[in-house]
Amino acid sequence: MNYLTISAPAEASFVEKKSEFIGYIAPVKNGDEAVEFINSIKSMHRKAKHNVYAYIVRQDNISRYSDDGEPQGTAGVPVLDVLRKRGLTDVCVVVTRYFGGILLGGGGLVRAYSHAASLACDAAQVMDMRLCHRIRISADYGMYGKISYILPGFSTLTESSDFGSEVVLKILVLSEKIDALRKELTEVTNGAVSITDLGELYGDFSSVI
């Protein structure tokens, strides 16, 4: 299945009634990586009143959250809800709160933690990960123009281009489009193209879809 995740850690913060909320988000592949990230933020903010977290990972279909001392349901669940509503997975969010002395109330806490998580998500680069194939295309120079013309129509991503004795391209093509692309390449080149399937994987297609 296709999924959304982020490419790199990001952070953002805001102040609500003298309490500072700092949202951190990071890509993680499993629960162990999530716990490691959570502990790194806690270590960074030992003096903070709360370090609330939530994470979702595809491995073992795990989702976890913690209110870290805030009233039950006012912190961890809102952060987790933000991740779910955005469809993000393989990510962990930690929201650090430095208490400013003014109580926010249940509703205020929910809004504040949701906002901090949203700001962190907004600061991150989202990747649209889709099941695809990496293929190797090789052909004579005379065919390069025809090949390069049709590739954008199949939402392909070019990983590398080698212009040696012949043109060799390594591209990513969505799994559901590989057969149609192979047929189109064969037709436009009258069979004068070599296409090698290098295997199936997940690739980031956010720039082309």
mmCIF file with all atom_site columns, C-alpha atoms in Angstrom:
data_model
loop_
_atom_site.group_PDB
_atom_site.id
_atom_site.type_symbol
_atom_site.label_atom_id
_atom_site.label_alt_id
_atom_site.label_comp_id
_atom_site.label_asym_id
_atom_site.label_entity_id
_atom_site.label_seq_id
_atom_site.pdbx_PDB_ins_code
_atom_site.Cartn_x
_atom_site.Cartn_y
_atom_site.Cartn_z
_atom_site.occupancy
_atom_site.B_iso_or_equiv
_atom_site.pdbx_formal_charge
_atom_site.auth_seq_id
_atom_site.auth_comp_id
_atom_site.auth_asym_id
_atom_site.auth_atom_id
_atom_site.pdbx_PDB_model_num
ATOM 1   C CA . MET A 1 1   ? 0.000   0.000  0.000   1.00 0.00 ? 1   MET A CA 1
ATOM 2   C CA . ASN A 1 2   ? 1.049   3.577  -0.635  1.00 0.00 ? 2   ASN A CA 1
ATOM 3   C CA . TYR A 1 3   ? 1.821   5.720  2.401   1.00 0.00 ? 3   TYR A CA 1
ATOM 4   C CA . LEU A 1 4   ? 2.847   9.212  3.469   1.00 0.00 ? 4   LEU A CA 1
ATOM 5   C CA . THR A 1 5   ? 5.867   9.898  5.657   1.00 0.00 ? 5   THR A CA 1
ATOM 6   C CA . ILE A 1 6   ? 8.495   12.615 6.065   1.00 0.00 ? 6   ILE A CA 1
ATOM 7   C CA . SER A 1 7   ? 12.020  12.915 4.727   1.00 0.00 ? 7   SER A CA 1
ATOM 8   C CA . ALA A 1 8   ? 13.816  14.442 7.724   1.00 0.00 ? 8   ALA A CA 1
ATOM 9   C CA . PRO A 1 9   ? 13.281  15.753 11.265  1.00 0.00 ? 9   PRO A CA 1
ATOM 10  C CA . ALA A 1 10  ? 11.639  19.146 11.722  1.00 0.00 ? 10  ALA A CA 1
ATOM 11  C CA . GLU A 1 11  ? 10.422  21.346 14.547  1.00 0.00 ? 11  GLU A CA 1
ATOM 12  C CA . ALA A 1 12  ? 8.264   24.359 15.294  1.00 0.00 ? 12  ALA A CA 1
ATOM 13  C CA . SER A 1 13  ? 7.060   26.184 18.400  1.00 0.00 ? 13  SER A CA 1
ATOM 14  C CA . PHE A 1 14  ? 4.598   28.728 19.731  1.00 0.00 ? 14  PHE A CA 1
ATOM 15  C CA . VAL A 1 15  ? 3.606   30.296 23.053  1.00 0.00 ? 15  VAL A CA 1
ATOM 16  C CA . GLU A 1 16  ? 0.135   30.046 24.570  1.00 0.00 ? 16  GLU A CA 1
ATOM 17  C CA . LYS A 1 17  ? -0.567  31.966 27.809  1.00 0.00 ? 17  LYS A CA 1
ATOM 18  C CA . LYS A 1 18  ? 3.119   31.954 28.731  1.00 0.00 ? 18  LYS A CA 1
ATOM 19  C CA . SER A 1 19  ? 3.506   28.200 28.155  1.00 0.00 ? 19  SER A CA 1
ATOM 20  C CA . GLU A 1 20  ? 5.934   27.350 25.359  1.00 0.00 ? 20  GLU A CA 1
ATOM 21  C CA . PHE A 1 21  ? 5.038   24.378 23.185  1.00 0.00 ? 21  PHE A CA 1
ATOM 22  C CA . ILE A 1 22  ? 7.772   22.923 20.962  1.00 0.00 ? 22  ILE A CA 1
ATOM 23  C CA . GLY A 1 23  ? 6.758   20.306 18.416  1.00 0.00 ? 23  GLY A CA 1
ATOM 24  C CA . TYR A 1 24  ? 9.343   17.862 17.075  1.00 0.00 ? 24  TYR A CA 1
ATOM 25  C CA . ILE A 1 25  ? 8.760   15.334 14.314  1.00 0.00 ? 25  ILE A CA 1
ATOM 26  C CA . ALA A 1 26  ? 11.105  12.674 12.937  1.00 0.00 ? 26  ALA A CA 1
ATOM 27  C CA . PRO A 1 27  ? 10.926  9.730  10.532  1.00 0.00 ? 27  PRO A CA 1
ATOM 28  C CA . VAL A 1 28  ? 11.155  6.355  12.308  1.00 0.00 ? 28  VAL A CA 1
ATOM 29  C CA . LYS A 1 29  ? 11.002  2.817  10.958  1.00 0.00 ? 29  LYS A CA 1
ATOM 30  C CA . ASN A 1 30  ? 9.927   0.961  14.108  1.00 0.00 ? 30  ASN A CA 1
ATOM 31  C CA . GLY A 1 31  ? 9.016   1.313  17.765  1.00 0.00 ? 31  GLY A CA 1
ATOM 32  C CA . ASP A 1 32  ? 12.630  1.164  18.913  1.00 0.00 ? 32  ASP A CA 1
ATOM 33  C CA . GLU A 1 33  ? 13.578  4.143  16.741  1.00 0.00 ? 33  GLU A CA 1
ATOM 34  C CA . ALA A 1 34  ? 10.538  6.038  18.021  1.00 0.00 ? 34  ALA A CA 1
ATOM 35  C CA . VAL A 1 35  ? 11.512  5.410  21.658  1.00 0.00 ? 35  VAL A CA 1
ATOM 36  C CA . GLU A 1 36  ? 15.080  6.486  20.887  1.00 0.00 ? 36  GLU A CA 1
ATOM 37  C CA . PHE A 1 37  ? 13.816  9.762  19.389  1.00 0.00 ? 37  PHE A CA 1
ATOM 38  C CA . ILE A 1 38  ? 11.468  10.360 22.331  1.00 0.00 ? 38  ILE A CA 1
ATOM 39  C CA . ASN A 1 39  ? 14.291  9.813  24.809  1.00 0.00 ? 39  ASN A CA 1
ATOM 40  C CA . SER A 1 40  ? 16.580  12.170 22.901  1.00 0.00 ? 40  SER A CA 1
ATOM 41  C CA . ILE A 1 41  ? 14.002  14.968 23.165  1.00 0.00 ? 41  ILE A CA 1
ATOM 42  C CA . LYS A 1 42  ? 13.412  14.240 26.855  1.00 0.00 ? 42  LYS A CA 1
ATOM 43  C CA . SER A 1 43  ? 17.148  14.392 27.446  1.00 0.00 ? 43  SER A CA 1
ATOM 44  C CA . MET A 1 44  ? 17.304  17.721 25.640  1.00 0.00 ? 44  MET A CA 1
ATOM 45  C CA . HIS A 1 45  ? 14.463  19.152 27.733  1.00 0.00 ? 45  HIS A CA 1
ATOM 46  C CA . ARG A 1 46  ? 14.974  17.694 31.195  1.00 0.00 ? 46  ARG A CA 1
ATOM 47  C CA . LYS A 1 47  ? 13.564  20.831 32.817  1.00 0.00 ? 47  LYS A CA 1
ATOM 48  C CA . ALA A 1 48  ? 10.374  20.850 30.753  1.00 0.00 ? 48  ALA A CA 1
ATOM 49  C CA . LYS A 1 49  ? 7.116   20.129 32.556  1.00 0.00 ? 49  LYS A CA 1
ATOM 50  C CA . HIS A 1 50  ? 5.888   17.666 29.925  1.00 0.00 ? 50  HIS A CA 1
ATOM 51  C CA . ASN A 1 51  ? 7.235   15.782 26.903  1.00 0.00 ? 51  ASN A CA 1
ATOM 52  C CA . VAL A 1 52  ? 4.125   14.410 25.242  1.00 0.00 ? 52  VAL A CA 1
ATOM 53  C CA . TYR A 1 53  ? 4.496   12.017 22.309  1.00 0.00 ? 53  TYR A CA 1
ATOM 54  C CA . ALA A 1 54  ? 2.713   9.934  19.700  1.00 0.00 ? 54  ALA A CA 1
ATOM 55  C CA . TYR A 1 55  ? 3.979   7.732  16.916  1.00 0.00 ? 55  TYR A CA 1
ATOM 56  C CA . ILE A 1 56  ? 2.703   5.481  14.143  1.00 0.00 ? 56  ILE A CA 1
ATOM 57  C CA . VAL A 1 57  ? 4.848   2.878  12.387  1.00 0.00 ? 57  VAL A CA 1
ATOM 58  C CA . ARG A 1 58  ? 3.994   0.385  9.644   1.00 0.00 ? 58  ARG A CA 1
ATOM 59  C CA . GLN A 1 59  ? 6.132   -2.370 11.191  1.00 0.00 ? 59  GLN A CA 1
ATOM 60  C CA . ASP A 1 60  ? 3.759   -4.506 13.265  1.00 0.00 ? 60  ASP A CA 1
ATOM 61  C CA . ASN A 1 61  ? 1.104   -1.789 12.706  1.00 0.00 ? 61  ASN A CA 1
ATOM 62  C CA . ILE A 1 62  ? 1.979   0.019  15.940  1.00 0.00 ? 62  ILE A CA 1
ATOM 63  C CA . SER A 1 63  ? 0.652   3.329  17.281  1.00 0.00 ? 63  SER A CA 1
ATOM 64  C CA . ARG A 1 64  ? 1.484   4.660  20.736  1.00 0.00 ? 64  ARG A CA 1
ATOM 65  C CA . TYR A 1 65  ? 1.004   7.877  22.705  1.00 0.00 ? 65  TYR A CA 1
ATOM 66  C CA . SER A 1 66  ? 1.632   9.376  26.128  1.00 0.00 ? 66  SER A CA 1
ATOM 67  C CA . ASP A 1 67  ? 0.125   12.339 27.989  1.00 0.00 ? 67  ASP A CA 1
ATOM 68  C CA . ASP A 1 68  ? 3.268   12.516 30.161  1.00 0.00 ? 68  ASP A CA 1
ATOM 69  C CA . GLY A 1 69  ? 1.479   13.929 33.174  1.00 0.00 ? 69  GLY A CA 1
ATOM 70  C CA . GLU A 1 70  ? -1.123  16.061 31.418  1.00 0.00 ? 70  GLU A CA 1
ATOM 71  C CA . PRO A 1 71  ? -4.789  15.241 32.131  1.00 0.00 ? 71  PRO A CA 1
ATOM 72  C CA . GLN A 1 72  ? -5.795  12.038 30.376  1.00 0.00 ? 72  GLN A CA 1
ATOM 73  C CA . GLY A 1 73  ? -6.850  12.531 26.756  1.00 0.00 ? 73  GLY A CA 1
ATOM 74  C CA . THR A 1 74  ? -5.693  16.158 26.497  1.00 0.00 ? 74  THR A CA 1
ATOM 75  C CA . ALA A 1 75  ? -2.235  15.686 25.005  1.00 0.00 ? 75  ALA A CA 1
ATOM 76  C CA . GLY A 1 76  ? -1.095  12.369 23.517  1.00 0.00 ? 76  GLY A CA 1
ATOM 77  C CA . VAL A 1 77  ? -4.387  11.527 21.816  1.00 0.00 ? 77  VAL A CA 1
ATOM 78  C CA . PRO A 1 78  ? -4.680  14.947 20.101  1.00 0.00 ? 78  PRO A CA 1
ATOM 79  C CA . VAL A 1 79  ? -1.110  14.567 18.791  1.00 0.00 ? 79  VAL A CA 1
ATOM 80  C CA . LEU A 1 80  ? -1.895  11.073 17.511  1.00 0.00 ? 80  LEU A CA 1
ATOM 81  C CA . ASP A 1 81  ? -5.090  12.372 15.891  1.00 0.00 ? 81  ASP A CA 1
ATOM 82  C CA . VAL A 1 82  ? -3.091  14.954 13.940  1.00 0.00 ? 82  VAL A CA 1
ATOM 83  C CA . LEU A 1 83  ? -0.866  12.208 12.501  1.00 0.00 ? 83  LEU A CA 1
ATOM 84  C CA . ARG A 1 84  ? -3.865  10.078 11.595  1.00 0.00 ? 84  ARG A CA 1
ATOM 85  C CA . LYS A 1 85  ? -5.797  12.910 9.957   1.00 0.00 ? 85  LYS A CA 1
ATOM 86  C CA . ARG A 1 86  ? -2.771  13.746 7.827   1.00 0.00 ? 86  ARG A CA 1
ATOM 87  C CA . GLY A 1 87  ? -2.299  10.115 6.912   1.00 0.00 ? 87  GLY A CA 1
ATOM 88  C CA . LEU A 1 88  ? 1.289   10.062 8.126   1.00 0.00 ? 88  LEU A CA 1
ATOM 89  C CA . THR A 1 89  ? 3.073   6.882  9.171   1.00 0.00 ? 89  THR A CA 1
ATOM 90  C CA . ASP A 1 90  ? 6.611   5.882  10.131  1.00 0.00 ? 90  ASP A CA 1
ATOM 91  C CA . VAL A 1 91  ? 6.761   9.135  12.096  1.00 0.00 ? 91  VAL A CA 1
ATOM 92  C CA . CYS A 1 92  ? 7.089   10.182 15.725  1.00 0.00 ? 92  CYS A CA 1
ATOM 93  C CA . VAL A 1 93  ? 6.044   13.520 17.228  1.00 0.00 ? 93  VAL A CA 1
ATOM 94  C CA . VAL A 1 94  ? 7.128   14.848 20.604  1.00 0.00 ? 94  VAL A CA 1
ATOM 95  C CA . VAL A 1 95  ? 5.616   18.054 21.981  1.00 0.00 ? 95  VAL A CA 1
ATOM 96  C CA . THR A 1 96  ? 7.612   19.635 24.787  1.00 0.00 ? 96  THR A CA 1
ATOM 97  C CA . ARG A 1 97  ? 5.796   22.028 27.123  1.00 0.00 ? 97  ARG A CA 1
ATOM 98  C CA . TYR A 1 98  ? 7.424   24.551 29.392  1.00 0.00 ? 98  TYR A CA 1
ATOM 99  C CA . PHE A 1 99  ? 4.644   25.501 31.797  1.00 0.00 ? 99  PHE A CA 1
ATOM 100 C CA . GLY A 1 100 ? 4.095   29.243 32.080  1.00 0.00 ? 100 GLY A CA 1
ATOM 101 C CA . GLY A 1 101 ? 2.038   29.236 35.270  1.00 0.00 ? 101 GLY A CA 1
ATOM 102 C CA . ILE A 1 102 ? -1.377  29.713 33.683  1.00 0.00 ? 102 ILE A CA 1
ATOM 103 C CA . LEU A 1 103 ? -3.722  26.713 33.413  1.00 0.00 ? 103 LEU A CA 1
ATOM 104 C CA . LEU A 1 104 ? -5.173  26.179 29.943  1.00 0.00 ? 104 LEU A CA 1
ATOM 105 C CA . GLY A 1 105 ? -8.016  23.831 30.841  1.00 0.00 ? 105 GLY A CA 1
ATOM 106 C CA . GLY A 1 106 ? -8.852  20.601 29.047  1.00 0.00 ? 106 GLY A CA 1
ATOM 107 C CA . GLY A 1 107 ? -10.002 22.203 25.822  1.00 0.00 ? 107 GLY A CA 1
ATOM 108 C CA . GLY A 1 108 ? -7.075  24.591 25.798  1.00 0.00 ? 108 GLY A CA 1
ATOM 109 C CA . LEU A 1 109 ? -4.603  21.745 26.204  1.00 0.00 ? 109 LEU A CA 1
ATOM 110 C CA . VAL A 1 110 ? -6.164  19.754 23.363  1.00 0.00 ? 110 VAL A CA 1
ATOM 111 C CA . ARG A 1 111 ? -5.957  22.778 21.046  1.00 0.00 ? 111 ARG A CA 1
ATOM 112 C CA . ALA A 1 112 ? -2.395  23.606 22.102  1.00 0.00 ? 112 ALA A CA 1
ATOM 113 C CA . TYR A 1 113 ? -0.998  20.103 21.644  1.00 0.00 ? 113 TYR A CA 1
ATOM 114 C CA . SER A 1 114 ? -2.864  19.659 18.367  1.00 0.00 ? 114 SER A CA 1
ATOM 115 C CA . HIS A 1 115 ? -1.508  22.978 17.135  1.00 0.00 ? 115 HIS A CA 1
ATOM 116 C CA . ALA A 1 116 ? 2.076   22.141 18.110  1.00 0.00 ? 116 ALA A CA 1
ATOM 117 C CA . ALA A 1 117 ? 1.849   18.791 16.339  1.00 0.00 ? 117 ALA A CA 1
ATOM 118 C CA . SER A 1 118 ? 0.352   20.439 13.253  1.00 0.00 ? 118 SER A CA 1
ATOM 119 C CA . LEU A 1 119 ? 3.105   23.060 13.161  1.00 0.00 ? 119 LEU A CA 1
ATOM 120 C CA . ALA A 1 120 ? 5.747   20.313 13.326  1.00 0.00 ? 120 ALA A CA 1
ATOM 121 C CA . CYS A 1 121 ? 4.047   18.448 10.470  1.00 0.00 ? 121 CYS A CA 1
ATOM 122 C CA . ASP A 1 122 ? 3.850   21.650 8.431   1.00 0.00 ? 122 ASP A CA 1
ATOM 123 C CA . ALA A 1 123 ? 7.582   22.195 8.904   1.00 0.00 ? 123 ALA A CA 1
ATOM 124 C CA . ALA A 1 124 ? 8.440   18.726 7.567   1.00 0.00 ? 124 ALA A CA 1
ATOM 125 C CA . GLN A 1 125 ? 8.845   17.636 3.954   1.00 0.00 ? 125 GLN A CA 1
ATOM 126 C CA . VAL A 1 126 ? 6.144   15.054 3.260   1.00 0.00 ? 126 VAL A CA 1
ATOM 127 C CA . MET A 1 127 ? 6.982   12.128 0.978   1.00 0.00 ? 127 MET A CA 1
ATOM 128 C CA . ASP A 1 128 ? 4.364   10.275 -1.066  1.00 0.00 ? 128 ASP A CA 1
ATOM 129 C CA . MET A 1 129 ? 5.763   6.742  -0.954  1.00 0.00 ? 129 MET A CA 1
ATOM 130 C CA . ARG A 1 130 ? 4.418   4.469  -3.678  1.00 0.00 ? 130 ARG A CA 1
ATOM 131 C CA . LEU A 1 131 ? 5.137   0.925  -4.736  1.00 0.00 ? 131 LEU A CA 1
ATOM 132 C CA . CYS A 1 132 ? 7.217   1.077  -7.891  1.00 0.00 ? 132 CYS A CA 1
ATOM 133 C CA . HIS A 1 133 ? 9.832   -0.696 -9.983  1.00 0.00 ? 133 HIS A CA 1
ATOM 134 C CA . ARG A 1 134 ? 13.354  0.440  -10.713 1.00 0.00 ? 134 ARG A CA 1
ATOM 135 C CA . ILE A 1 135 ? 14.062  -0.261 -14.370 1.00 0.00 ? 135 ILE A CA 1
ATOM 136 C CA . ARG A 1 136 ? 17.138  0.109  -16.560 1.00 0.00 ? 136 ARG A CA 1
ATOM 137 C CA . ILE A 1 137 ? 16.567  1.429  -20.076 1.00 0.00 ? 137 ILE A CA 1
ATOM 138 C CA . SER A 1 138 ? 19.352  1.282  -22.631 1.00 0.00 ? 138 SER A CA 1
ATOM 139 C CA . ALA A 1 139 ? 19.180  2.353  -26.258 1.00 0.00 ? 139 ALA A CA 1
ATOM 140 C CA . ASP A 1 140 ? 21.099  4.080  -29.047 1.00 0.00 ? 140 ASP A CA 1
ATOM 141 C CA . TYR A 1 141 ? 21.376  7.855  -28.952 1.00 0.00 ? 141 TYR A CA 1
ATOM 142 C CA . GLY A 1 142 ? 18.935  8.133  -31.833 1.00 0.00 ? 142 GLY A CA 1
ATOM 143 C CA . MET A 1 143 ? 16.162  6.792  -29.626 1.00 0.00 ? 143 MET A CA 1
ATOM 144 C CA . TYR A 1 144 ? 16.814  9.057  -26.652 1.00 0.00 ? 144 TYR A CA 1
ATOM 145 C CA . GLY A 1 145 ? 14.497  11.828 -27.839 1.00 0.00 ? 145 GLY A CA 1
ATOM 146 C CA . LYS A 1 146 ? 11.555  9.459  -28.237 1.00 0.00 ? 146 LYS A CA 1
ATOM 147 C CA . ILE A 1 147 ? 12.202  7.811  -24.890 1.00 0.00 ? 147 ILE A CA 1
ATOM 148 C CA . SER A 1 148 ? 12.569  11.064 -22.938 1.00 0.00 ? 148 SER A CA 1
ATOM 149 C CA . TYR A 1 149 ? 9.408   12.415 -24.564 1.00 0.00 ? 149 TYR A CA 1
ATOM 150 C CA . ILE A 1 150 ? 7.127   9.643  -23.307 1.00 0.00 ? 150 ILE A CA 1
ATOM 151 C CA . LEU A 1 151 ? 8.533   9.159  -19.780 1.00 0.00 ? 151 LEU A CA 1
ATOM 152 C CA . PRO A 1 152 ? 6.752   12.165 -18.154 1.00 0.00 ? 152 PRO A CA 1
ATOM 153 C CA . GLY A 1 153 ? 3.403   10.760 -19.281 1.00 0.00 ? 153 GLY A CA 1
ATOM 154 C CA . PHE A 1 154 ? 3.987   7.779  -17.004 1.00 0.00 ? 154 PHE A CA 1
ATOM 155 C CA . SER A 1 155 ? 4.947   9.850  -13.917 1.00 0.00 ? 155 SER A CA 1
ATOM 156 C CA . THR A 1 156 ? 8.449   8.370  -13.855 1.00 0.00 ? 156 THR A CA 1
ATOM 157 C CA . LEU A 1 157 ? 11.389  9.482  -11.721 1.00 0.00 ? 157 LEU A CA 1
ATOM 158 C CA . THR A 1 158 ? 14.853  9.453  -13.273 1.00 0.00 ? 158 THR A CA 1
ATOM 159 C CA . GLU A 1 159 ? 17.512  8.250  -10.836 1.00 0.00 ? 159 GLU A CA 1
ATOM 160 C CA . SER A 1 160 ? 20.485  8.399  -13.196 1.00 0.00 ? 160 SER A CA 1
ATOM 161 C CA . SER A 1 161 ? 21.435  9.058  -16.810 1.00 0.00 ? 161 SER A CA 1
ATOM 162 C CA . ASP A 1 162 ? 24.584  7.610  -18.365 1.00 0.00 ? 162 ASP A CA 1
ATOM 163 C CA . PHE A 1 163 ? 25.617  8.839  -21.790 1.00 0.00 ? 163 PHE A CA 1
ATOM 164 C CA . GLY A 1 164 ? 28.398  6.437  -22.744 1.00 0.00 ? 164 GLY A CA 1
ATOM 165 C CA . SER A 1 165 ? 28.515  4.242  -25.821 1.00 0.00 ? 165 SER A CA 1
ATOM 166 C CA . GLU A 1 166 ? 24.741  4.172  -25.500 1.00 0.00 ? 166 GLU A CA 1
ATOM 167 C CA . VAL A 1 167 ? 22.142  5.940  -23.397 1.00 0.00 ? 167 VAL A CA 1
ATOM 168 C CA . VAL A 1 168 ? 21.413  4.155  -20.120 1.00 0.00 ? 168 VAL A CA 1
ATOM 169 C CA . LEU A 1 169 ? 18.660  5.438  -17.830 1.00 0.00 ? 169 LEU A CA 1
ATOM 170 C CA . LYS A 1 170 ? 17.671  4.145  -14.424 1.00 0.00 ? 170 LYS A CA 1
ATOM 171 C CA . ILE A 1 171 ? 14.149  5.213  -13.564 1.00 0.00 ? 171 ILE A CA 1
ATOM 172 C CA . LEU A 1 172 ? 11.371  4.519  -11.097 1.00 0.00 ? 172 LEU A CA 1
ATOM 173 C CA . VAL A 1 173 ? 7.931   3.738  -12.489 1.00 0.00 ? 173 VAL A CA 1
ATOM 174 C CA . LEU A 1 174 ? 4.761   3.005  -10.537 1.00 0.00 ? 174 LEU A CA 1
ATOM 175 C CA . SER A 1 175 ? 4.044   -0.708 -10.347 1.00 0.00 ? 175 SER A CA 1
ATOM 176 C CA . GLU A 1 176 ? 0.645   -0.279 -11.990 1.00 0.00 ? 176 GLU A CA 1
ATOM 177 C CA . LYS A 1 177 ? 2.216   1.529  -14.958 1.00 0.00 ? 177 LYS A CA 1
ATOM 178 C CA . ILE A 1 178 ? 5.261   -0.622 -15.690 1.00 0.00 ? 178 ILE A CA 1
ATOM 179 C CA . ASP A 1 179 ? 3.576   -2.906 -18.213 1.00 0.00 ? 179 ASP A CA 1
ATOM 180 C CA . ALA A 1 180 ? 2.081   0.007  -20.156 1.00 0.00 ? 180 ALA A CA 1
ATOM 181 C CA . LEU A 1 181 ? 5.429   1.837  -20.146 1.00 0.00 ? 181 LEU A CA 1
ATOM 182 C CA . ARG A 1 182 ? 7.317   -1.231 -21.337 1.00 0.00 ? 182 ARG A CA 1
ATOM 183 C CA . LYS A 1 183 ? 4.816   -1.631 -24.192 1.00 0.00 ? 183 LYS A CA 1
ATOM 184 C CA . GLU A 1 184 ? 5.021   2.056  -25.158 1.00 0.00 ? 184 GLU A CA 1
ATOM 185 C CA . LEU A 1 185 ? 8.827   2.080  -25.145 1.00 0.00 ? 185 LEU A CA 1
ATOM 186 C CA . THR A 1 186 ? 8.957   -1.021 -27.296 1.00 0.00 ? 186 THR A CA 1
ATOM 187 C CA . GLU A 1 187 ? 6.489   0.444  -29.794 1.00 0.00 ? 187 GLU A CA 1
ATOM 188 C CA . VAL A 1 188 ? 8.072   3.893  -30.188 1.00 0.00 ? 188 VAL A CA 1
ATOM 189 C CA . THR A 1 189 ? 11.537  2.430  -30.643 1.00 0.00 ? 189 THR A CA 1
ATOM 190 C CA . ASN A 1 190 ? 10.399  -0.488 -32.832 1.00 0.00 ? 190 ASN A CA 1
ATOM 191 C CA . GLY A 1 191 ? 11.930  -2.830 -30.281 1.00 0.00 ? 191 GLY A CA 1
ATOM 192 C CA . ALA A 1 192 ? 15.326  -1.117 -30.330 1.00 0.00 ? 192 ALA A CA 1
ATOM 193 C CA . VAL A 1 193 ? 15.437  -0.697 -26.557 1.00 0.00 ? 193 VAL A CA 1
ATOM 194 C CA . SER A 1 194 ? 16.572  -2.914 -23.687 1.00 0.00 ? 194 SER A CA 1
ATOM 195 C CA . ILE A 1 195 ? 14.413  -2.804 -20.553 1.00 0.00 ? 195 ILE A CA 1
ATOM 196 C CA . THR A 1 196 ? 15.588  -4.551 -17.394 1.00 0.00 ? 196 THR A CA 1
ATOM 197 C CA . ASP A 1 197 ? 13.460  -4.747 -14.249 1.00 0.00 ? 197 ASP A CA 1
ATOM 198 C CA . LEU A 1 198 ? 15.764  -4.222 -11.247 1.00 0.00 ? 198 LEU A CA 1
ATOM 199 C CA . GLY A 1 199 ? 13.123  -4.959 -8.633  1.00 0.00 ? 199 GLY A CA 1
ATOM 200 C CA . GLU A 1 200 ? 10.198  -3.550 -6.692  1.00 0.00 ? 200 GLU A CA 1
ATOM 201 C CA . LEU A 1 201 ? 10.509  -0.956 -3.923  1.00 0.00 ? 201 LEU A CA 1
ATOM 202 C CA . TYR A 1 202 ? 8.878   2.135  -2.437  1.00 0.00 ? 202 TYR A CA 1
ATOM 203 C CA . GLY A 1 203 ? 9.786   5.507  -3.959  1.00 0.00 ? 203 GLY A CA 1
ATOM 204 C CA . ASP A 1 204 ? 8.874   9.116  -3.205  1.00 0.00 ? 204 ASP A CA 1
ATOM 205 C CA . PHE A 1 205 ? 6.569   10.349 -5.970  1.00 0.00 ? 205 PHE A CA 1
ATOM 206 C CA . SER A 1 206 ? 5.505   13.596 -4.295  1.00 0.00 ? 206 SER A CA 1
ATOM 207 C CA . SER A 1 207 ? 7.260   15.659 -6.990  1.00 0.00 ? 207 SER A CA 1
ATOM 208 C CA . VAL A 1 208 ? 5.446   14.085 -9.947  1.00 0.00 ? 208 VAL A CA 1
ATOM 209 C CA . ILE A 1 209 ? 1.985   13.119 -8.691  1.00 0.00 ? 209 ILE A CA 1
#
